[in-house]
Short mmCIF file of C-alpha atoms and ligand atoms in Angstrom, two decimals:
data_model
loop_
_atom_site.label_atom_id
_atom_site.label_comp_id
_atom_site.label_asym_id
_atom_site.label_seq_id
_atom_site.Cartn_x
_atom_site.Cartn_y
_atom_site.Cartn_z
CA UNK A 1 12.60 7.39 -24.76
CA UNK A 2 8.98 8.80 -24.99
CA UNK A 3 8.82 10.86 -22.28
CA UNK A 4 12.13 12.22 -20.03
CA UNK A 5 10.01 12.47 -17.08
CA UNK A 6 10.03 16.68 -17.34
CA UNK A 7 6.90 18.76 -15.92
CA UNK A 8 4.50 17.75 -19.24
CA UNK A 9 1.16 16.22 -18.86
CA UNK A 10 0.12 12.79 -21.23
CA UNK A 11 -3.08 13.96 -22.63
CA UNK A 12 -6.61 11.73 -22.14
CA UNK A 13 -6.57 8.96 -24.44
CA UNK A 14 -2.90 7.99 -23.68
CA UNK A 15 -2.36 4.80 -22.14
CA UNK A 16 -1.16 3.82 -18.45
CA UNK A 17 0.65 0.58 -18.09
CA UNK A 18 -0.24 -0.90 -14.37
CA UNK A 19 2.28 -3.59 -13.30
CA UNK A 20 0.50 -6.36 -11.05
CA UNK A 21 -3.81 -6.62 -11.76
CA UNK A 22 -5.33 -6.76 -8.32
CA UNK A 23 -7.51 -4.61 -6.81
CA UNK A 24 -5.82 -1.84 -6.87
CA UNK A 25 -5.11 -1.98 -10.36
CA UNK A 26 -8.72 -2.78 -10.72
CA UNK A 27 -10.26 0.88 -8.81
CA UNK A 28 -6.80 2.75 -10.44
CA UNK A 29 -8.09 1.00 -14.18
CA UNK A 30 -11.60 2.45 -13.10
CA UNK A 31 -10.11 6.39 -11.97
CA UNK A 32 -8.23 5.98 -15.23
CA UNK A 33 -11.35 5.38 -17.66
CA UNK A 34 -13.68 8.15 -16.12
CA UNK A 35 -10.73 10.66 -17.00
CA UNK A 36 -10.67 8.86 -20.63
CA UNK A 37 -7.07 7.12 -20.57
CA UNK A 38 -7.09 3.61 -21.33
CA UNK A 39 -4.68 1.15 -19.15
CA UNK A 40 -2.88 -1.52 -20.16
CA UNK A 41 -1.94 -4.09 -17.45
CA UNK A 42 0.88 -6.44 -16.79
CA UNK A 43 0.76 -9.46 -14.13
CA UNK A 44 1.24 -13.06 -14.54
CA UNK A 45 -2.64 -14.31 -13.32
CA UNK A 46 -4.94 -15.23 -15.88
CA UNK A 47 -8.26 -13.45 -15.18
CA UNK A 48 -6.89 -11.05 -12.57
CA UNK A 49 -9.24 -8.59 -11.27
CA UNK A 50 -8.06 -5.81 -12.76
CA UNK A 51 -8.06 -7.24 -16.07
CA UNK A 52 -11.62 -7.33 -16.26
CA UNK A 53 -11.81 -3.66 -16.53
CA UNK A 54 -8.77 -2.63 -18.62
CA UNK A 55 -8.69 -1.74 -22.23
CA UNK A 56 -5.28 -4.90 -22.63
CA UNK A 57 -3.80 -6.96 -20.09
CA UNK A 58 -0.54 -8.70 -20.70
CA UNK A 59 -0.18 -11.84 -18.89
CA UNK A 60 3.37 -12.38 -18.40
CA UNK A 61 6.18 -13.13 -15.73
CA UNK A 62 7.62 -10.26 -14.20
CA UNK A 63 10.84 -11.37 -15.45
CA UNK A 64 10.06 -11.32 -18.55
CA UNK A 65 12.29 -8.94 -20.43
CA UNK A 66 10.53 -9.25 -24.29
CA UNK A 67 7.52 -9.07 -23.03
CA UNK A 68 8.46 -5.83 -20.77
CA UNK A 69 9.93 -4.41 -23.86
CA UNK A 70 6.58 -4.98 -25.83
CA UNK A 71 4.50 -3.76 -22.92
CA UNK A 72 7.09 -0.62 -22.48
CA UNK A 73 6.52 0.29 -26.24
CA UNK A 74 2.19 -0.04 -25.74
CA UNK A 75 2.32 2.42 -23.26
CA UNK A 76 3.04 6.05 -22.58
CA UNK A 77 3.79 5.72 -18.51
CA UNK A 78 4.26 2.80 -16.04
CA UNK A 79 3.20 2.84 -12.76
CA UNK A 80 2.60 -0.08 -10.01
CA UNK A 81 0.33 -1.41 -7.84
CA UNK A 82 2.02 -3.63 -5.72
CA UNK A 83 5.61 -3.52 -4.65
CA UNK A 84 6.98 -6.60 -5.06
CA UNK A 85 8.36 -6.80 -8.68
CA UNK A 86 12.23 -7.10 -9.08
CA UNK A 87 13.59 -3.77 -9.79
CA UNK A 88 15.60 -4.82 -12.50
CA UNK A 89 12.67 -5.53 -14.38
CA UNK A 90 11.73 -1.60 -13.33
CA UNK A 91 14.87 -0.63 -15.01
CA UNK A 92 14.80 -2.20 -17.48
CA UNK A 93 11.33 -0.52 -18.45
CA UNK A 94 12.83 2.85 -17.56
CA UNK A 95 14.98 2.60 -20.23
CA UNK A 96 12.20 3.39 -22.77
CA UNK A 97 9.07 4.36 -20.64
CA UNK A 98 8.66 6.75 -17.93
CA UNK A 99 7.83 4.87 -14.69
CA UNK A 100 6.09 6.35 -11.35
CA UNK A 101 7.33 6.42 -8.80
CA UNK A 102 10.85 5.37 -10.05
CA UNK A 103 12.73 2.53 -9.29
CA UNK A 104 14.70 3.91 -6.17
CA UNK A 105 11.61 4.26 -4.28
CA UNK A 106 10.34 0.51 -5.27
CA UNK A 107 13.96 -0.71 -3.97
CA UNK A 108 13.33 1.34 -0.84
CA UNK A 109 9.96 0.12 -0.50
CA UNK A 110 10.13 -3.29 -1.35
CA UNK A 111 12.59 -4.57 1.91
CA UNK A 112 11.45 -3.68 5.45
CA UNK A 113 15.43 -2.83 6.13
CA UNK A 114 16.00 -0.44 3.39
CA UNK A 115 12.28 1.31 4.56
CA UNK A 116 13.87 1.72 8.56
CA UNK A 117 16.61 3.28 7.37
CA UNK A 118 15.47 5.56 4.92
CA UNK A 119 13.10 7.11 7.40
CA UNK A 120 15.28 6.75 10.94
CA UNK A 121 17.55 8.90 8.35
CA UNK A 122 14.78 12.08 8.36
CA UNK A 123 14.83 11.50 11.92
CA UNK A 124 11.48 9.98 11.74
CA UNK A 125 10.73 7.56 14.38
CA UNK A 126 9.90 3.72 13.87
CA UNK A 127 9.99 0.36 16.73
CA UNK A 128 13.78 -0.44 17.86
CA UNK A 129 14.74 -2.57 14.93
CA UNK A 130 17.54 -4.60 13.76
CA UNK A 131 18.96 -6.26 10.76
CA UNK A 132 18.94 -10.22 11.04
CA UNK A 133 20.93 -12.26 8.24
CA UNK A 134 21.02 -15.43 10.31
CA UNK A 135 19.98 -17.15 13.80
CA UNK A 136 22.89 -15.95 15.68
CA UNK A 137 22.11 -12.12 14.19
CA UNK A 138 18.86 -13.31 15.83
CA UNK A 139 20.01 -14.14 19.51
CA UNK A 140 21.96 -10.72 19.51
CA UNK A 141 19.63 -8.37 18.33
CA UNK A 142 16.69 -10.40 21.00
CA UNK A 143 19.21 -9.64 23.62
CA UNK A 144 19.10 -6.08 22.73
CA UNK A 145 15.46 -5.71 21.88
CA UNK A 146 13.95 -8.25 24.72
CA UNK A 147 10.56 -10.18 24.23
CA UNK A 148 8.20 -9.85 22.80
CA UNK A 149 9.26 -8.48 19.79
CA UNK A 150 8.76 -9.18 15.78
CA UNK A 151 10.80 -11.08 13.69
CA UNK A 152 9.41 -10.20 9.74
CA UNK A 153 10.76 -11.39 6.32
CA UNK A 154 12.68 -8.22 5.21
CA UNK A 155 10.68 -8.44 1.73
CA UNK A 156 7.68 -10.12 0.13
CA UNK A 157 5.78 -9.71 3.62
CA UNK A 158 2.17 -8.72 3.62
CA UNK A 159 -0.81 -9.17 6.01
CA UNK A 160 1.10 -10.65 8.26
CA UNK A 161 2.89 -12.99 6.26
CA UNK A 162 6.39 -13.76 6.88
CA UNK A 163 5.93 -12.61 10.51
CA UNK A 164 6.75 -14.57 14.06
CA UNK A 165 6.50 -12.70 17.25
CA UNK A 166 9.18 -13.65 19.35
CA UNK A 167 7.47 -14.74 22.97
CA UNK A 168 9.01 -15.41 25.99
CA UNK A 169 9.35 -19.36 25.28
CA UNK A 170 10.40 -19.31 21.38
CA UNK A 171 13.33 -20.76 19.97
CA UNK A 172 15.32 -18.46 18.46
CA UNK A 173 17.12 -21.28 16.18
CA UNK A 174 13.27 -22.80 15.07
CA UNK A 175 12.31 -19.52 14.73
CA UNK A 176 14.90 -18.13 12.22
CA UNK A 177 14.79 -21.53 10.18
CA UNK A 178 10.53 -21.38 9.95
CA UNK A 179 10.50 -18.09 8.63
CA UNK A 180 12.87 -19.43 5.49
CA UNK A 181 14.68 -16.21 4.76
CA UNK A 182 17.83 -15.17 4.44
CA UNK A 183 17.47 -11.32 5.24
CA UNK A 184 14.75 -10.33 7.78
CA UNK A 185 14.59 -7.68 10.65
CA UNK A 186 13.44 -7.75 14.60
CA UNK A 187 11.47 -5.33 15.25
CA UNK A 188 10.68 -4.63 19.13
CA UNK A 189 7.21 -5.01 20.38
CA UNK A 190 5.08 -1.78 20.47
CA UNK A 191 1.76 -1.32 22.76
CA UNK A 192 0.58 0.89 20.59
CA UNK A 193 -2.79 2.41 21.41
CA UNK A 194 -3.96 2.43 17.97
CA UNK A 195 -2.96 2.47 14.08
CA UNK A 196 -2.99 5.03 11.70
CA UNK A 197 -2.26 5.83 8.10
CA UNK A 198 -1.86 8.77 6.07
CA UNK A 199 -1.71 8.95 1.85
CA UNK A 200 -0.08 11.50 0.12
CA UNK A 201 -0.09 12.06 -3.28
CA UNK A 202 2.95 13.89 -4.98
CA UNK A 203 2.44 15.33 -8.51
CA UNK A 204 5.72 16.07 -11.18
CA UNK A 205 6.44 19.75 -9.88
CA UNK A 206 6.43 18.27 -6.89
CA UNK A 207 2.90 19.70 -5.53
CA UNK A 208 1.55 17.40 -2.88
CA UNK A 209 -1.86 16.80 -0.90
CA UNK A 210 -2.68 14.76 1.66
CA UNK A 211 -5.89 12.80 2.57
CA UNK A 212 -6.82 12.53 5.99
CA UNK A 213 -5.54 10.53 8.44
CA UNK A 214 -7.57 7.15 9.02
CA UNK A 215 -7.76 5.13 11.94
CA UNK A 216 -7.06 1.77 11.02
CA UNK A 217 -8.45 -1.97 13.20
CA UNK A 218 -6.37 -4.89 11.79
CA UNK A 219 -7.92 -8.41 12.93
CA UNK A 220 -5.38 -11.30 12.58
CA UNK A 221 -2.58 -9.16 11.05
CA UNK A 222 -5.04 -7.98 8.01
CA UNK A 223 -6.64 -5.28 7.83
CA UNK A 224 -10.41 -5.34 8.84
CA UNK A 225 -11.67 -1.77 9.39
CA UNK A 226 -10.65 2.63 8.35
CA UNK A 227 -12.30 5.40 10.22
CA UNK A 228 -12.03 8.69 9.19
CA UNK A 229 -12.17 10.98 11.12
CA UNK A 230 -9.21 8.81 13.18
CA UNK A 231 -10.07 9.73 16.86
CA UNK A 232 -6.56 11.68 17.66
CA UNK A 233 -5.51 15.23 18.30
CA UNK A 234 -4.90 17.88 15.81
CA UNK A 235 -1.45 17.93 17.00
CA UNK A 236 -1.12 14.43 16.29
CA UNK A 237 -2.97 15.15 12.80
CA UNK A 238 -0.16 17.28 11.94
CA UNK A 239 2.50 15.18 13.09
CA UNK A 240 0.92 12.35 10.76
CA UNK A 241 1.04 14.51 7.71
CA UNK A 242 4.19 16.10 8.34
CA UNK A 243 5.63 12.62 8.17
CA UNK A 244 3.99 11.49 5.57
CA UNK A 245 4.75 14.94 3.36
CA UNK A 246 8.92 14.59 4.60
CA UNK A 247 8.80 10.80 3.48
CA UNK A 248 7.35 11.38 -0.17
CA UNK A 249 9.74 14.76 -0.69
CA UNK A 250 12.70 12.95 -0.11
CA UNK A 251 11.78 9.60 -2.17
CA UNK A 252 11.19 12.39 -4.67
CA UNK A 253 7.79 10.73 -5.34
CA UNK A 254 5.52 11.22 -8.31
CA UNK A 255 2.37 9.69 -7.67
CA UNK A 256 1.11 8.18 -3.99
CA UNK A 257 2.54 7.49 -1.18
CA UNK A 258 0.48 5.53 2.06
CA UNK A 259 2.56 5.48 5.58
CA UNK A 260 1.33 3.18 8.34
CA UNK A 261 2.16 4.43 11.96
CA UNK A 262 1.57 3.03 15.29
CA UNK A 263 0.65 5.86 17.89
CA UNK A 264 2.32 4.60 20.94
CA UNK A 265 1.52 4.79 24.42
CA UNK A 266 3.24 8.45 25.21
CA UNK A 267 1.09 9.77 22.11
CA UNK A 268 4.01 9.33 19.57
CA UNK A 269 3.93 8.29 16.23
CA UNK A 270 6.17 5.49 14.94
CA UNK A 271 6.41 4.37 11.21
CA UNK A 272 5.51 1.15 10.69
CA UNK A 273 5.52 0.45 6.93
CA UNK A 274 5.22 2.36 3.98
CA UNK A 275 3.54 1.38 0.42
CA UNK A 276 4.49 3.60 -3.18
CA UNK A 277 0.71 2.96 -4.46
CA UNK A 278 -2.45 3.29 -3.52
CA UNK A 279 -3.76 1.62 0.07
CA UNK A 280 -6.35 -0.15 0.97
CA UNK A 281 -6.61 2.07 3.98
CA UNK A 282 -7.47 4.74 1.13
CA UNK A 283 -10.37 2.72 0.05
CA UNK A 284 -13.37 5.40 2.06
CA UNK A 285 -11.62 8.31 -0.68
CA UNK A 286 -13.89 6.76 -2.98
CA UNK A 287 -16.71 7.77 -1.60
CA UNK A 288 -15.84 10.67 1.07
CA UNK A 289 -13.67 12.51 -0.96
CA UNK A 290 -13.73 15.22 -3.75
CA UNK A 291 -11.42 13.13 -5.52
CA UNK A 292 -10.27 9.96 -4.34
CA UNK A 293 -7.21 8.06 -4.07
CA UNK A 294 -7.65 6.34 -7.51
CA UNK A 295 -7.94 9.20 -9.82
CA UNK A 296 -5.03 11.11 -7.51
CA UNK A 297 -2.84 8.41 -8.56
CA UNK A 298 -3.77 8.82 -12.03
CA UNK A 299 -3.50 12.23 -11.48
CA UNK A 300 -0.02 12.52 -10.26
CA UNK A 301 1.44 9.79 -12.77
CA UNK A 302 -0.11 11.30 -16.15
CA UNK A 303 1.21 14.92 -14.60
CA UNK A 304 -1.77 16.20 -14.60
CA UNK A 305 -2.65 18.89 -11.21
CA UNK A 306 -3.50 17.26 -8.54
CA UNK A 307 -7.15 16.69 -7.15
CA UNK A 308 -9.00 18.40 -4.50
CA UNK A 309 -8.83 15.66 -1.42
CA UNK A 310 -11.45 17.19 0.86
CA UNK A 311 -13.28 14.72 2.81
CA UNK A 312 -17.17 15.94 2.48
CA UNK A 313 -18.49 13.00 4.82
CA UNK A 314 -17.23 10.54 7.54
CA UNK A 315 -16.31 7.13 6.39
CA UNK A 316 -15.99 3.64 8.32
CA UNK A 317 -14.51 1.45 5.45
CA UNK A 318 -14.93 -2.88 6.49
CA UNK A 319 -13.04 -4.92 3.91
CA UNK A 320 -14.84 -7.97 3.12
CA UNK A 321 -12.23 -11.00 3.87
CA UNK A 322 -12.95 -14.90 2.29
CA UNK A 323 -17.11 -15.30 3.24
CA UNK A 324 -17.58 -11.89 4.60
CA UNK A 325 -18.35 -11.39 0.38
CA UNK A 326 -21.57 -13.64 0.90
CA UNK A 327 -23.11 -10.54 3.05
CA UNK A 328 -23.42 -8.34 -0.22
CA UNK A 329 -26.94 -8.82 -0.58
CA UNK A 330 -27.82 -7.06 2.91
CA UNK A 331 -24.94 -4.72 2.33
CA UNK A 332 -26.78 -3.25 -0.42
CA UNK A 333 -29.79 -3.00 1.81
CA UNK A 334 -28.08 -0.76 3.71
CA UNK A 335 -28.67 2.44 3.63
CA UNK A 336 -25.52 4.69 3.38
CA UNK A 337 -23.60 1.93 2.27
CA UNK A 338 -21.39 1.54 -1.09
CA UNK A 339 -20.68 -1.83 -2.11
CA UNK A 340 -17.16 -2.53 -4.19
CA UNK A 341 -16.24 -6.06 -5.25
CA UNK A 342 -13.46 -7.11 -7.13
CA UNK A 343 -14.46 -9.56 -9.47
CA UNK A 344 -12.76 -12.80 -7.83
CA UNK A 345 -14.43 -16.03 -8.34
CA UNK A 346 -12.83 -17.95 -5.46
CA UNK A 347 -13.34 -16.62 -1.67
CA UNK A 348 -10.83 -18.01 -0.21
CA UNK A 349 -9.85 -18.06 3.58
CA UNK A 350 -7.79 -14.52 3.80
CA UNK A 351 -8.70 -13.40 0.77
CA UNK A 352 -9.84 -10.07 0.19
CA UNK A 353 -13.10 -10.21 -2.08
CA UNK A 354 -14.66 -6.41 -1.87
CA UNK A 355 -14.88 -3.69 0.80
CA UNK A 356 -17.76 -1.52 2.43
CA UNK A 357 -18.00 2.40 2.68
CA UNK A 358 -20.19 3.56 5.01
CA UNK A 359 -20.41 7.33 5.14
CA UNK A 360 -22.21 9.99 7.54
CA UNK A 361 -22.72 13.68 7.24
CA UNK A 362 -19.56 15.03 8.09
CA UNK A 363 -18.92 15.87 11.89
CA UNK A 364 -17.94 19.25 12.66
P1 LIG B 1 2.96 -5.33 8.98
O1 LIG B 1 2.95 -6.48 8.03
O2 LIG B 1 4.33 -4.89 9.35
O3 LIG B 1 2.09 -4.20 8.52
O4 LIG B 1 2.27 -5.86 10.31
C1 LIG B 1 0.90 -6.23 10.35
C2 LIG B 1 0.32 -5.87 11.69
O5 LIG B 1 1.00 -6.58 12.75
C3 LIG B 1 0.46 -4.40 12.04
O6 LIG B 1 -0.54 -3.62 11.44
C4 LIG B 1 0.34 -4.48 13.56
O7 LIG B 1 -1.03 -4.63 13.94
C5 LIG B 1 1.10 -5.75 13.91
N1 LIG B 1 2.53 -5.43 14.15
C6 LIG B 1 3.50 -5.39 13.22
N2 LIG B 1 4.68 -5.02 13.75
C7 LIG B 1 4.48 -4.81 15.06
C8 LIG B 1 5.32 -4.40 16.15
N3 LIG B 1 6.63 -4.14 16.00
N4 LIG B 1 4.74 -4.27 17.36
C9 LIG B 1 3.43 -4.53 17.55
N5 LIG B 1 2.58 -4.94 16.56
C10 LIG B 1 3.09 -5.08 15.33
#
């Protein structure tokens, strides 16, 4: 074992082995090289963005246990950046390579159930929820929840996907055989006034900062707009943070941490979902922060201190979804406008092909 996970930082010019080679491993592969570690990355896509910009890219099923072991033995820390590997394969890979965060907080992570619990169990609110294993678990828990309410996939969900909202005229059989599952949760329905999200990065010795709070405007289930400053109270602020800070202390977290909340009609906060990598709600970091979610990832999983997360301007961030990509030319036009694509070739309906940072001077 190369490295027994104790307080010692991997030097610039080691190597960071990213699981999955999206976006995120894309801007993370980016942080990486301006600090002078290469990255290695493993997915199954050919051509994946991320590849483009790492030093190696391993493309290889994620069950793959010879290639793991090869990929283990290239590298000198794993990390992820996107949740839903098996966790076998995780440790499997912990067996001879550190991995951030661990595999207890990817199994936590990864199923919608597991999440609830873990933080209903530091007394941290979320939506009434219960766990549905087949259509009558279905009927009883809509009895006790009422309509409308959310039926999700309990893993593998993401913008949206694997969702049906349970109306007042849905079928409770149809609906439990469309979504195909055979573990989900209902979630009652929350009127929530708006939608926040907080990141949190959590270094080795177990130092942790927090980047502000963003107001977040999702349009069909995906996420279309962050504002920083988010337009609540400072008590509210605190509350965010506080949740967010409780949350990464007891997963025992090295390396980031983004918690989506719902702020409900009385003002309360209500966690929605959480994600052990860096967010696309983090995107504005990049360019309104001293040092932005990327390289605080980086950061936390080569041990090295943490970053300085200040926010020196305000920041709308507008993710560019399927077409919205052919707008780039006006986009950098713009004045105060930073323009991030990801390399895909194919803008598909849904998919998302860049983002937008606008910044401001910062308000008072
Ligand atoms: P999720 O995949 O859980 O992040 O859900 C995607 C989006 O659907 C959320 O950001 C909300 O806008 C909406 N949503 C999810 N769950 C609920 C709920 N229980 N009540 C109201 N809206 C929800």
């Amino acid at each position: 074992m190369k490295d027994s996970g104790v307080a010692s930082a991997l030097p610039p010019g080691s190597t960071i082995g990213i699981i999955g080679g999206g976006q995120l491993g894309r801007m993370a592969a980016i942080a990486a090289a301006r600090l002078g570690y290469r990255t290695h990355v493993y997915c199954p896509e050919t051509d994946s963005p991320a590849s483009h910009v790492a030093a190696t890219t391993t493309v290889a099923d994620y069950n793959d246990l010879d290639q793991l072991t090869a990929f283990a033995k290239s590298v000198d820390v794993v990390t992820f950046e996107f949740e839903n590997i098996p966790v076998a394969s995780v440790l499997h890979l912990s067996q001879s390579v550190a991995v951030r965060p661990s595999a207890r907080v990817l199994e936590i992570a990864q199923d919608r159930s597991n999440e609830k619990r873990f933080f209903n169990g530091l007394g941290i609110g979320t939506a009434p929820w219960r766990d549905v294993l087949s259509a009558d678990d279905l009927k009883t828990a809509v009895a006790a929840l009422g309509r409308p309410s959310v039926l999700k996939t309990a893993r593998m969900g993401y913008d949206g996907k694997g969702q049906i909202k349970i109306e007042a005229d849905t079928d409770l059989d149809q609906a439990w055989a469309d979504l195909n599952t055979d573990k989900a949760v209902l979630e009652g329905f929350v009127t929530f006034t708006g939608e926040l999200s907080v990141i949190i990065a959590r270094g080795l010795n177990g130092d942790s900062r927090c980047f502000d709070p963003v107001w977040n405007v999702h349009t069909r289930h995906i996420l279309d707009t962050s504002t920083v400053p988010a337009p609540i109270t400072p008590a509210q602020e605190r509350s965010a943070i506080d949740i967010a800070t409780r949350a990464a202390q007891a997963l025992d977290l090295v390396g980031l941490l983004a918690v989506e909340m719902f702020l409900d009609q009385s003002g309360a906060l209500l966690v929605n979902e959480m994600a052990p990598r860096p967010h696309n709600s983090g995107h504005w970091t990049i360019d309104a922060c001293v040092t932005d979610q990327f390289e605080q990832f980086v950061r936390a999983v080569c041990g090295l201190p943490l970053g300085d997360p200040a926010r020196h301007c305000d920041a709308v961030m507008t993710n560019l979804i399927g077409d919205d990509i052919e707008r780039w030319r006006d986009i950098l036009n713009k004045p105060n406008a930073k323009l991030h694509l990801y390399g895909k070739t194919e803008a598909r309906e849904g998919r998302k092909m860049g983002h937008v940072t606008e910044v401001k001077p910062r308000s008072p």
